[in-house]
mmCIF file with all atom_site columns, C-alpha atoms in Angstrom:
data_model
loop_
_atom_site.group_PDB
_atom_site.id
_atom_site.type_symbol
_atom_site.label_atom_id
_atom_site.label_alt_id
_atom_site.label_comp_id
_atom_site.label_asym_id
_atom_site.label_entity_id
_atom_site.label_seq_id
_atom_site.pdbx_PDB_ins_code
_atom_site.Cartn_x
_atom_site.Cartn_y
_atom_site.Cartn_z
_atom_site.occupancy
_atom_site.B_iso_or_equiv
_atom_site.pdbx_formal_charge
_atom_site.auth_seq_id
_atom_site.auth_comp_id
_atom_site.auth_asym_id
_atom_site.auth_atom_id
_atom_site.pdbx_PDB_model_num
ATOM 1   C CA . MET A 1 1   ? -143.765 -157.643 -116.418 1.00 0.00 ? 1   MET A CA 1
ATOM 2   C CA . ALA A 1 2   ? -145.624 -154.480 -115.421 1.00 0.00 ? 2   ALA A CA 1
ATOM 3   C CA . GLU A 1 3   ? -146.749 -156.154 -112.238 1.00 0.00 ? 3   GLU A CA 1
ATOM 4   C CA . GLU A 1 4   ? -143.164 -157.115 -111.464 1.00 0.00 ? 4   GLU A CA 1
ATOM 5   C CA . LEU A 1 5   ? -142.084 -153.502 -111.955 1.00 0.00 ? 5   LEU A CA 1
ATOM 6   C CA . ARG A 1 6   ? -144.864 -152.279 -109.686 1.00 0.00 ? 6   ARG A CA 1
ATOM 7   C CA . GLY A 1 7   ? -143.917 -154.825 -107.030 1.00 0.00 ? 7   GLY A CA 1
ATOM 8   C CA . GLU A 1 8   ? -140.252 -153.825 -107.006 1.00 0.00 ? 8   GLU A CA 1
ATOM 9   C CA . PRO A 1 9   ? -140.736 -150.488 -105.184 1.00 0.00 ? 9   PRO A CA 1
ATOM 10  C CA . ALA A 1 10  ? -142.882 -152.224 -102.575 1.00 0.00 ? 10  ALA A CA 1
ATOM 11  C CA . ALA A 1 11  ? -140.269 -154.942 -102.136 1.00 0.00 ? 11  ALA A CA 1
ATOM 12  C CA . ALA A 1 12  ? -137.532 -152.316 -101.920 1.00 0.00 ? 12  ALA A CA 1
ATOM 13  C CA . ARG A 1 13  ? -139.509 -150.414 -99.277  1.00 0.00 ? 13  ARG A CA 1
ATOM 14  C CA . HIS A 1 14  ? -140.049 -153.632 -97.349  1.00 0.00 ? 14  HIS A CA 1
ATOM 15  C CA . GLU A 1 15  ? -136.319 -154.453 -97.512  1.00 0.00 ? 15  GLU A CA 1
ATOM 16  C CA . ALA A 1 16  ? -135.439 -150.911 -96.476  1.00 0.00 ? 16  ALA A CA 1
ATOM 17  C CA . ARG A 1 17  ? -137.857 -151.136 -93.552  1.00 0.00 ? 17  ARG A CA 1
ATOM 18  C CA . ASP A 1 18  ? -136.393 -154.508 -92.510  1.00 0.00 ? 18  ASP A CA 1
ATOM 19  C CA . ALA A 1 19  ? -132.880 -153.079 -92.757  1.00 0.00 ? 19  ALA A CA 1
ATOM 20  C CA . ALA A 1 20  ? -133.888 -150.046 -90.678  1.00 0.00 ? 20  ALA A CA 1
ATOM 21  C CA . VAL A 1 21  ? -135.451 -152.302 -88.030  1.00 0.00 ? 21  VAL A CA 1
ATOM 22  C CA . ALA A 1 22  ? -132.342 -154.502 -87.951  1.00 0.00 ? 22  ALA A CA 1
ATOM 23  C CA . GLN A 1 23  ? -130.139 -151.418 -87.668  1.00 0.00 ? 23  GLN A CA 1
ATOM 24  C CA . ALA A 1 24  ? -132.268 -150.030 -84.834  1.00 0.00 ? 24  ALA A CA 1
ATOM 25  C CA . GLU A 1 25  ? -132.112 -153.365 -83.008  1.00 0.00 ? 25  GLU A CA 1
ATOM 26  C CA . ALA A 1 26  ? -128.341 -153.518 -83.446  1.00 0.00 ? 26  ALA A CA 1
ATOM 27  C CA . ARG A 1 27  ? -128.006 -149.944 -82.201  1.00 0.00 ? 27  ARG A CA 1
ATOM 28  C CA . ALA A 1 28  ? -130.173 -150.754 -79.176  1.00 0.00 ? 28  ALA A CA 1
ATOM 29  C CA . ARG A 1 29  ? -128.024 -153.811 -78.369  1.00 0.00 ? 29  ARG A CA 1
ATOM 30  C CA . LEU A 1 30  ? -124.850 -151.728 -78.679  1.00 0.00 ? 30  LEU A CA 1
ATOM 31  C CA . GLU A 1 31  ? -126.278 -148.994 -76.469  1.00 0.00 ? 31  GLU A CA 1
ATOM 32  C CA . THR A 1 32  ? -127.203 -151.614 -73.863  1.00 0.00 ? 32  THR A CA 1
ATOM 33  C CA . GLN A 1 33  ? -123.689 -153.056 -74.013  1.00 0.00 ? 33  GLN A CA 1
ATOM 34  C CA . VAL A 1 34  ? -122.145 -149.587 -73.732  1.00 0.00 ? 34  VAL A CA 1
ATOM 35  C CA . ALA A 1 35  ? -124.327 -148.812 -70.716  1.00 0.00 ? 35  ALA A CA 1
ATOM 36  C CA . ALA A 1 36  ? -123.352 -152.101 -69.042  1.00 0.00 ? 36  ALA A CA 1
ATOM 37  C CA . LEU A 1 37  ? -119.653 -151.565 -69.738  1.00 0.00 ? 37  LEU A CA 1
ATOM 38  C CA . THR A 1 38  ? -119.865 -147.983 -68.496  1.00 0.00 ? 38  THR A CA 1
ATOM 39  C CA . GLU A 1 39  ? -121.467 -149.192 -65.272  1.00 0.00 ? 39  GLU A CA 1
ATOM 40  C CA . GLN A 1 40  ? -118.790 -151.881 -64.847  1.00 0.00 ? 40  GLN A CA 1
ATOM 41  C CA . LEU A 1 41  ? -115.996 -149.385 -65.437  1.00 0.00 ? 41  LEU A CA 1
ATOM 42  C CA . THR A 1 42  ? -117.572 -146.883 -63.065  1.00 0.00 ? 42  THR A CA 1
ATOM 43  C CA . THR A 1 43  ? -117.846 -149.566 -60.383  1.00 0.00 ? 43  THR A CA 1
ATOM 44  C CA . ARG A 1 44  ? -114.259 -150.672 -60.916  1.00 0.00 ? 44  ARG A CA 1
ATOM 45  C CA . LEU A 1 45  ? -113.022 -147.081 -60.862  1.00 0.00 ? 45  LEU A CA 1
ATOM 46  C CA . ALA A 1 46  ? -114.877 -146.441 -57.612  1.00 0.00 ? 46  ALA A CA 1
ATOM 47  C CA . ALA A 1 47  ? -113.339 -149.590 -56.119  1.00 0.00 ? 47  ALA A CA 1
ATOM 48  C CA . ALA A 1 48  ? -109.873 -148.549 -57.291  1.00 0.00 ? 48  ALA A CA 1
ATOM 49  C CA . ASP A 1 49  ? -110.368 -145.075 -55.815  1.00 0.00 ? 49  ASP A CA 1
ATOM 50  C CA . ALA A 1 50  ? -111.490 -146.594 -52.512  1.00 0.00 ? 50  ALA A CA 1
ATOM 51  C CA . ALA A 1 51  ? -108.462 -148.901 -52.484  1.00 0.00 ? 51  ALA A CA 1
ATOM 52  C CA . ALA A 1 52  ? -106.165 -145.962 -53.221  1.00 0.00 ? 52  ALA A CA 1
ATOM 53  C CA . ARG A 1 53  ? -107.700 -143.949 -50.369  1.00 0.00 ? 53  ARG A CA 1
ATOM 54  C CA . LYS A 1 54  ? -107.346 -146.928 -48.022  1.00 0.00 ? 54  LYS A CA 1
ATOM 55  C CA . ALA A 1 55  ? -103.707 -147.367 -49.033  1.00 0.00 ? 55  ALA A CA 1
ATOM 56  C CA . ALA A 1 56  ? -103.042 -143.648 -48.569  1.00 0.00 ? 56  ALA A CA 1
ATOM 57  C CA . ASP A 1 57  ? -104.645 -143.772 -45.111  1.00 0.00 ? 57  ASP A CA 1
ATOM 58  C CA . ALA A 1 58  ? -102.551 -146.819 -44.197  1.00 0.00 ? 58  ALA A CA 1
ATOM 59  C CA . LEU A 1 59  ? -99.404  -145.078 -45.429  1.00 0.00 ? 59  LEU A CA 1
ATOM 60  C CA . ALA A 1 60  ? -100.214 -141.962 -43.409  1.00 0.00 ? 60  ALA A CA 1
ATOM 61  C CA . SER A 1 61  ? -100.785 -144.122 -40.331  1.00 0.00 ? 61  SER A CA 1
ATOM 62  C CA . VAL A 1 62  ? -97.476  -145.943 -40.798  1.00 0.00 ? 62  VAL A CA 1
ATOM 63  C CA . GLN A 1 63  ? -95.673  -142.642 -41.331  1.00 0.00 ? 63  GLN A CA 1
ATOM 64  C CA . ALA A 1 64  ? -97.198  -141.249 -38.133  1.00 0.00 ? 64  ALA A CA 1
ATOM 65  C CA . GLU A 1 65  ? -96.127  -144.359 -36.225  1.00 0.00 ? 65  GLU A CA 1
ATOM 66  C CA . LEU A 1 66  ? -92.623  -144.076 -37.684  1.00 0.00 ? 66  LEU A CA 1
ATOM 67  C CA . THR A 1 67  ? -92.396  -140.411 -36.684  1.00 0.00 ? 67  THR A CA 1
ATOM 68  C CA . ALA A 1 68  ? -93.503  -141.273 -33.140  1.00 0.00 ? 68  ALA A CA 1
ATOM 69  C CA . ALA A 1 69  ? -90.966  -144.114 -32.971  1.00 0.00 ? 69  ALA A CA 1
ATOM 70  C CA . GLN A 1 70  ? -88.217  -141.783 -34.185  1.00 0.00 ? 70  GLN A CA 1
ATOM 71  C CA . ARG A 1 71  ? -89.116  -139.274 -31.463  1.00 0.00 ? 71  ARG A CA 1
ATOM 72  C CA . ARG A 1 72  ? -89.047  -142.021 -28.818  1.00 0.00 ? 72  ARG A CA 1
ATOM 73  C CA . THR A 1 73  ? -85.658  -143.158 -30.121  1.00 0.00 ? 73  THR A CA 1
ATOM 74  C CA . GLU A 1 74  ? -84.274  -139.607 -30.015  1.00 0.00 ? 74  GLU A CA 1
ATOM 75  C CA . ARG A 1 75  ? -85.597  -139.152 -26.480  1.00 0.00 ? 75  ARG A CA 1
ATOM 76  C CA . ALA A 1 76  ? -84.115  -142.493 -25.371  1.00 0.00 ? 76  ALA A CA 1
ATOM 77  C CA . GLU A 1 77  ? -80.768  -141.571 -26.943  1.00 0.00 ? 77  GLU A CA 1
ATOM 78  C CA . ALA A 1 78  ? -80.806  -138.215 -25.147  1.00 0.00 ? 78  ALA A CA 1
ATOM 79  C CA . GLU A 1 79  ? -81.665  -139.910 -21.848  1.00 0.00 ? 79  GLU A CA 1
ATOM 80  C CA . ALA A 1 80  ? -78.872  -142.460 -22.393  1.00 0.00 ? 80  ALA A CA 1
ATOM 81  C CA . ALA A 1 81  ? -76.376  -139.668 -23.125  1.00 0.00 ? 81  ALA A CA 1
ATOM 82  C CA . LEU A 1 82  ? -77.447  -137.856 -19.966  1.00 0.00 ? 82  LEU A CA 1
ATOM 83  C CA . ALA A 1 83  ? -77.160  -141.072 -17.943  1.00 0.00 ? 83  ALA A CA 1
ATOM 84  C CA . ARG A 1 84  ? -73.632  -141.669 -19.322  1.00 0.00 ? 84  ARG A CA 1
ATOM 85  C CA . GLN A 1 85  ? -72.669  -138.095 -18.454  1.00 0.00 ? 85  GLN A CA 1
ATOM 86  C CA . LEU A 1 86  ? -74.022  -138.433 -14.914  1.00 0.00 ? 86  LEU A CA 1
ATOM 87  C CA . LEU A 1 87  ? -72.273  -141.787 -14.498  1.00 0.00 ? 87  LEU A CA 1
ATOM 88  C CA . ALA A 1 88  ? -68.974  -140.281 -15.665  1.00 0.00 ? 88  ALA A CA 1
ATOM 89  C CA . GLU A 1 89  ? -69.391  -137.406 -13.199  1.00 0.00 ? 89  GLU A CA 1
ATOM 90  C CA . LEU A 1 90  ? -70.162  -139.840 -10.378  1.00 0.00 ? 90  LEU A CA 1
ATOM 91  C CA . ARG A 1 91  ? -67.075  -141.898 -11.218  1.00 0.00 ? 91  ARG A CA 1
ATOM 92  C CA . ARG A 1 92  ? -64.898  -138.756 -11.274  1.00 0.00 ? 92  ARG A CA 1
ATOM 93  C CA . ALA A 1 93  ? -66.365  -137.661 -7.979   1.00 0.00 ? 93  ALA A CA 1
ATOM 94  C CA . ALA A 1 94  ? -65.734  -141.115 -6.491   1.00 0.00 ? 94  ALA A CA 1
ATOM 95  C CA . ARG A 1 95  ? -62.078  -141.040 -7.662   1.00 0.00 ? 95  ARG A CA 1
ATOM 96  C CA . THR A 1 96  ? -61.443  -137.561 -6.360   1.00 0.00 ? 96  THR A CA 1
ATOM 97  C CA . GLY A 1 97  ? -62.937  -138.359 -3.032   1.00 0.00 ? 97  GLY A CA 1
ATOM 98  C CA . GLY A 1 98  ? -66.410  -136.960 -3.231   1.00 0.00 ? 98  GLY A CA 1
ATOM 99  C CA . GLY A 1 99  ? -67.490  -133.367 -2.798   1.00 0.00 ? 99  GLY A CA 1
ATOM 100 C CA . GLY A 1 100 ? -68.512  -131.530 -5.849   1.00 0.00 ? 100 GLY A CA 1
#
């Protein structure tokens, strides 16, 4: 019985050491998983940021093209109005017999 009592602390120390080793291994696995997930998230975030920048650049380009098209339309409308005015003046001049 005395030998059993003496062996118990050694067995308890051995179990505690095994538990500590298992805990350290589990912690190491978790840290590895966290590092891998962090890297994946960082990569995905970088890709999302790049996609957002690309979309913003595309939007800016489309807006610039739209602005240019609007200016061309305004210029064409102004030229058409001027042409109508000149045509009306020419028709009046033709009806009145010329001379301005």
